[in-house]
């Protein structure tokens, strides 16, 4: 059923023909225009960046801003750090969140409404203020300059979303499937791993992407908890990019850092979101 | 191989019942109680079919046996052990779901193998068994497809294959052949029969196809409104229905029921008086006579009990189902009977007679069968 | 046979396993959230600032009393509400539309989907700088484009006018966070079985009707989650505004988070800051609770949940 | 903390480590200095941690580190406006006894003054800064005009220049809601003869006529087309870029702009003059004092070593090196140093500017007071409030802030 | 009401075909081509049943008619207009899905009403029609439940109700009764028949139940491997199968096939020689004889054609299905016949005879029927 090439209706035929491409173009424009602007900025010379009238296409193409990132600083190293932290916190968030979500979706816990409410409520706490309290905890546990000081909070901050999203997807699965797996002899964990999670790949990929991105880009914790040069993450490193003076905002190098810092995300998102596919459960049950 | 109607094939050798349900009850809500106080037992080698109207609780019973649903009251016993509190994975049963419940992300082969892999069956044996069951159900060319690429009947066959491939201690099959064509169903039925005769695990089977129920089972349980109406061999269910419900439910086309006035120990039918079984209390005013369409006979000469005019002829292939309105009897009821095709056009006048040995009597109030 | 009702072992077993599955997540949540939240509540009853040489002195409800008179707090609360309501509404509409587009089959869909996530993937602080630059009255692209089109001849002072500044930060935020909603909803859309649409089309439904009667109700869980999270995130917005306008001009874009952050980190007025946190937090919880209540009621009425 | 104490003896044989956080762009400046110091003082290791490129982030980093009591840092590089707050929080060590009056006397007076809080010294400067008025020599010449002396002059001259020379704008200043607007405002305030807060008496002068005049003047620059509407959102850089591209005749900014304005890419290379800020009759021309200095954190376990590092960092030798890189020193002598003047002739003019500096009030709640001012100034500039209303509210909010401050202090007694 | 076996009830009055399929072809992949060049037409008031083995493409045909699947080649015409490119919503058809496709978020009543609401049928009329169809399918007490709270059969009835409640220009029903018990099915079948006889929209029906096919349809199409094997009235399909496939597929229990050697115009069966139809070419060496189990007769006296021993007796309720091994014939094939129960135990020797008018002849190679 996934191959359904639906026959367009005659009346709406012509409308549909241009509507979809048009809307795709609009979406691309909306999402890409400012990013493209950053990309262009990153290869413009400084005078071009602040020229009046605005210079759109660079009059002079330069990679200086990129050189600044990699030559003056170990930007690759920062990217590795970010990757490590983001990947581990994503795994942790999914690894803890998905089972918890399943428990809340299907296992009829007592007081689950209260737990759900609690999970929801913590997300309402202004995140900017979380870190002062966390700083205490980090110091108490002597976790400063330890990746764990980032991984755990990132995972925790993304847990509520993971749990609630996964839960909503688990609830939409046909229950007969799980019953069938139980009769087959799957344990609850096996059931989760082999049957339920593969069928909720879209949700898993989605929350994975969201968690990964938020961990990759998090700034305040990364700034406060990690002071070791070799352990810094991309956003912190980007914040250290200096201009000629402390007053200057170095738009060029920042644009370059934005581009470079986002490229791995693009690759990962491409990878992850291939999993957001339609009709995963089609053909499973009747009724 | 023997005819199964006379005695259950293996029950004689089994000393005690293998699967037993005691006082099983399931309440979904105060108004929805699909299973009420059900007692049943299925011996080793026995094949029990659950029959009953749609929504009467058959699937619920299977689900309780499998451990997917907790009985509100009552116990499930396996080999004499109470397994009511065991999880479905620990009961070692295999089940075909009415809704198929195939794993959509696995190929047909993986679907079939999943239960075996979990039980650490060696790789080559899994291969073998898949080939075997795949052959038997005609799934060979489909093994690498996903469920979404299968037709309804093919999906159902995969579901059956997945259950059969294991060697469980109980088989539970919920309408496993409902989406197969007649020919395939006949073949699969025959294979199933063979297969189940060669193993000892009890089978609980739900079907709406009475031919299936008749040919496969050693025992049939008729359920209605949560109660067990009759538990007996298929033959006796057919020939000695315990009550009017069973009589009407089993057999297609349905048994004809005629409400007759009584006088003493006889019932008045058209111009004749028919002696009633001794079990009928003398004070009875009205009684229900049941007669299956295939037992109604066209009278030779003047031995007719009733007569009427044909008003509908339905072709069933092998037979015609002929409906006759009988003015002789109070309320002008309809009688249906089976005749060989092409002999009896609409409008024809028919004289009918009922062989005494094929007549069933039921209490007009309780519906219970009345016999000698 | 008369028997007592069985204790439901399936439910019991499920619960046991359920707690095992749930516990690690709960522990992590508690480890990270409990202390900061608890501390905020505790501190809100103390005065702890430069005046007390940062030593906590119990002062009961004084901080809360002070808040009543604090016009700045109420102004920021108002700003935040306006910002949140407008931006979340816009994001929702746009996000849903984008999700619907991305849910179609077309060539290059994977690329477009990735592009559609890009805004969310860019670091907020960096992209906020870019937006500030884009809205710059002299160098900004927006003004330049408007000038070229001929709509204006003088650069509009986007970030200098209170209303325009609010609009500018809302635009930037909508752009940045719409993908959050669209990707969540996209996943939800993907899990709606095709045969429901098929059945509905046979019933004679137009795409719009299918959208109303199938898509929306079946997408409701994801919609609710997306809205709640966006609501919370939006109410706690910090980076974007801090960088783009710093709360200006004249406090017109100052949000609660900005104010709380300044109170705690720059004024070192911890007790009062904590009280601000607590009140904001409780207001948010209240808002979500009220929304949940009405949602439940409407759902019970139309019974639209699966 | 216990862990720290236990480890202490173990490391006592090792060189003592002195740590501090530095704004990212300034780390290259200090790296060779640290190397030199360590060579000469083998018993001390200096660990410079590179912070972000934004002063407020560095301030926040120090704040959050210090809040926990056991700071990982020993020294702190303090902006002028942080001193009071950090001192009031008890995070800074009193240096009054360590620094001799002779040593202190060698520094510019206001820049030492800025390191005091409640009569104690907490900070010793290593560089200084002050707001400067930049003007286009070429334009003035072209139009045959003199440098303006008062703010009224400024408006007149600007308008004339705009008409005569076709320069887009007259006067550029920083009007965004941020700390810079407060720095800019105290200069104008001083020029109009007003005051913000008297740190001794805690009197507030924001609702005085002088202050309102000052606000009116700033608002007038935009209204009369002398300044672009955008100044109300500008910080130093936007202003400098616009000025540097030749878009304006006057600009209020910090000296960092001088080398940039004279750089190769600049459209106004060698066409720019600088002078102290203006004033009105009855006012004092004043340049807002900026600059950075070193303090010692009171939590340091190595005050002696930290002091040695501090002395080195503020020493004439180091200041001279930095001065040659364009950082204005705080030692008077260097403003007459021929070597430096050869490199940066404008230092001579800067000496003049430093004669007339004003300080932002040195109170503990400076940040809060500054925010109040910023908000209401911005409210006026963006047209949300009338100047009188705005300044009155600002004054009363500031008074209640200070009232709370004094009452809390009294309560502690 | 008339018997439907003699003539299609309404086709005489319809002047042109209402639904027509022309050269329809559907290719899923180079190896999966479930529909190959299908030509079919269903007139006004006609009821066409698609029969065929599981996976032969029946559902695919329905989906193409409905517009859910685009034919790889060929056209669908409705009232003579090409609708191949019309969307399903514009074809005004109603369909029962084999997988039900109930809306999980709507109650039963809402599910049923959805198509009516979309067509802006007035509220009270919707109410009425829901009551009506609910009554007829026994859904009355379930109207406020969600599909997840229904049994399999109940879900299927909801799916049927949803299709019936509308007044479409074509009805498409994909195994609509497969999960219903015999009794209910019989009732629903009768009601369906009434319902469809009182309206003109063509019906395309897929079923595996041959009784359903026989009783309901005016025409039956037998599909196999993507090809149309025979299109005819149900009666003729049964009595005059076009080829061996149709003969074997239709009728349960299956027709017996015997491969017989030929000599001239006669076939040799046991001790007898049977004259062959004239259509058989004289050079034929072997021929297939088909005879349905219900036509095999136990010989009276010595008129036996073949004889053999009973080796399996299966109880089908009304009849026993008796399997006899026939040593008289080459290869010792098995013959199955229907006998009244309880007369013939395993092991008994039987003499059998085949009435000439019930014998079917098929080409041994092509399988085509050979007739006079
Ligand atoms: N999406 C698909 N991709 C590949 N093959 C498919 C797909 N859908 C169906 N098929 C194949 O096409 C053939 C016809 O399928 P269809 O569903 O039409 O069969 P059917 O006649 O309805 O069978 P049944 O009686 O079992 O429902 C089957 O062999 C099936 O496996
Ligand atoms: N989750 C549930 N909540 C409420 N009622 C339910 C639920 N599941 C099933 N029922 C009801 O319980 C009764 C028994 O259902 P069950 O599935 O056992 O029927 P069944 O005998 O298998 O019927 P069928 O032959 O139609 O499959 C039905 O009336 C059904 O509507
Ligand atoms: Mg069922
Ligand atoms: Mg099908």
PDB file of C-alpha atoms and ligand atoms in Angstrom, chain A residues 1-3, chain B residues 142 145 148-154 157 179, chain E residues 28-29 32 34 52-61 98 174-175 206 208, ligand 1:
ATOM      1  CA  UNK A   1       0.000   0.000   0.000  1.00  0.00           C
ATOM      2  CA  UNK A   2       2.957   2.232   0.267  1.00  0.00           C
ATOM      3  CA  UNK A   3       3.206   2.435  -3.465  1.00  0.00           C
TER       4      UNK A   3
ATOM      5  CA  UNK B 142       6.272 -14.932  -0.615  1.00  0.00           C
ATOM      6  CA  UNK B 145       7.870 -10.099   1.152  1.00  0.00           C
ATOM      7  CA  UNK B 148       2.033  -4.967   3.511  1.00  0.00           C
ATOM      8  CA  UNK B 149       2.774  -6.572   0.158  1.00  0.00           C
ATOM      9  CA  UNK B 150       0.489  -9.531   0.731  1.00  0.00           C
ATOM     10  CA  UNK B 151      -3.141 -10.161  -0.015  1.00  0.00           C
ATOM     11  CA  UNK B 152      -5.544 -10.763   2.832  1.00  0.00           C
ATOM     12  CA  UNK B 153      -5.486 -14.511   2.482  1.00  0.00           C
ATOM     13  CA  UNK B 154      -1.732 -14.584   2.242  1.00  0.00           C
ATOM     14  CA  UNK B 157      -1.624 -17.927   5.993  1.00  0.00           C
ATOM     15  CA  UNK B 179      -9.926 -15.431   4.402  1.00  0.00           C
TER      16      UNK B 179
ATOM     17  CA  UNK E  28       3.495  -4.368  -8.719  1.00  0.00           C
ATOM     18  CA  UNK E  29       6.863  -5.593  -9.849  1.00  0.00           C
ATOM     19  CA  UNK E  32       4.117  -9.685  -9.286  1.00  0.00           C
ATOM     20  CA  UNK E  34      -1.823  -9.751 -10.065  1.00  0.00           C
ATOM     21  CA  UNK E  52     -10.359 -16.929  -7.129  1.00  0.00           C
ATOM     22  CA  UNK E  53      -7.548 -18.369  -5.112  1.00  0.00           C
ATOM     23  CA  UNK E  54      -5.984 -16.309  -2.369  1.00  0.00           C
ATOM     24  CA  UNK E  55      -3.653 -13.722  -3.865  1.00  0.00           C
ATOM     25  CA  UNK E  56      -5.108 -13.891  -7.349  1.00  0.00           C
ATOM     26  CA  UNK E  57      -5.773 -10.164  -7.506  1.00  0.00           C
ATOM     27  CA  UNK E  58      -9.371  -9.774  -6.415  1.00  0.00           C
ATOM     28  CA  UNK E  59      -8.708  -7.018  -3.919  1.00  0.00           C
ATOM     29  CA  UNK E  60      -6.461  -5.326  -6.404  1.00  0.00           C
ATOM     30  CA  UNK E  61      -9.270  -5.242  -8.938  1.00  0.00           C
ATOM     31  CA  UNK E  98     -10.854  -6.587   3.546  1.00  0.00           C
ATOM     32  CA  UNK E 174     -14.237  -7.326  -0.226  1.00  0.00           C
ATOM     33  CA  UNK E 175     -15.034 -10.448   1.758  1.00  0.00           C
ATOM     34  CA  UNK E 206     -15.370 -10.679  -3.360  1.00  0.00           C
ATOM     35  CA  UNK E 208     -14.519 -17.134  -0.599  1.00  0.00           C
TER      36      UNK E 208
HETATM   37  N1  LIG F   1       1.984  -3.646  -2.372  1.00  0.00           N
HETATM   38  C1  LIG F   1       2.229  -4.806  -2.964  1.00  0.00           C
HETATM   39  N2  LIG F   1       3.472  -5.092  -3.410  1.00  0.00           N
HETATM   40  C2  LIG F   1       3.746  -6.245  -4.002  1.00  0.00           C
HETATM   41  N3  LIG F   1       2.845  -7.209  -4.194  1.00  0.00           N
HETATM   42  C3  LIG F   1       1.586  -7.012  -3.770  1.00  0.00           C
HETATM   43  C4  LIG F   1       1.220  -5.799  -3.130  1.00  0.00           C
HETATM   44  N4  LIG F   1      -0.079  -5.872  -2.801  1.00  0.00           N
HETATM   45  C5  LIG F   1      -0.509  -7.066  -3.220  1.00  0.00           C
HETATM   46  N5  LIG F   1       0.482  -7.753  -3.810  1.00  0.00           N
HETATM   47  C6  LIG F   1       0.414  -9.093  -4.401  1.00  0.00           C
HETATM   48  O1  LIG F   1      -0.531  -9.029  -5.437  1.00  0.00           O
HETATM   49  C7  LIG F   1      -1.282 -10.221  -5.483  1.00  0.00           C
HETATM   50  C8  LIG F   1      -2.760  -9.888  -5.479  1.00  0.00           C
HETATM   51  O2  LIG F   1      -3.140  -9.342  -4.246  1.00  0.00           O
HETATM   52  P1  LIG F   1      -4.662  -9.145  -3.872  1.00  0.00           P
HETATM   53  O3  LIG F   1      -4.685  -8.489  -2.540  1.00  0.00           O
HETATM   54  O4  LIG F   1      -5.367  -8.475  -4.958  1.00  0.00           O
HETATM   55  O5  LIG F   1      -5.140 -10.639  -3.737  1.00  0.00           O
HETATM   56  P2  LIG F   1      -6.576 -11.201  -3.406  1.00  0.00           P
HETATM   57  O6  LIG F   1      -7.091 -11.851  -4.618  1.00  0.00           O
HETATM   58  O7  LIG F   1      -7.392 -10.136  -2.807  1.00  0.00           O
HETATM   59  O8  LIG F   1      -6.222 -12.301  -2.337  1.00  0.00           O
HETATM   60  P3  LIG F   1      -6.962 -12.671  -0.986  1.00  0.00           P
HETATM   61  O9  LIG F   1      -8.114 -13.480  -1.349  1.00  0.00           O
HETATM   62  O10 LIG F   1      -5.938 -13.472  -0.285  1.00  0.00           O
HETATM   63  O11 LIG F   1      -7.294 -11.421  -0.306  1.00  0.00           O
HETATM   64  C9  LIG F   1      -0.846 -11.031  -4.289  1.00  0.00           C
HETATM   65  O12 LIG F   1      -0.016 -12.074  -4.748  1.00  0.00           O
HETATM   66  C10 LIG F   1      -0.090 -10.095  -3.417  1.00  0.00           C
HETATM   67  O13 LIG F   1       0.951 -10.773  -2.788  1.00  0.00           O
END
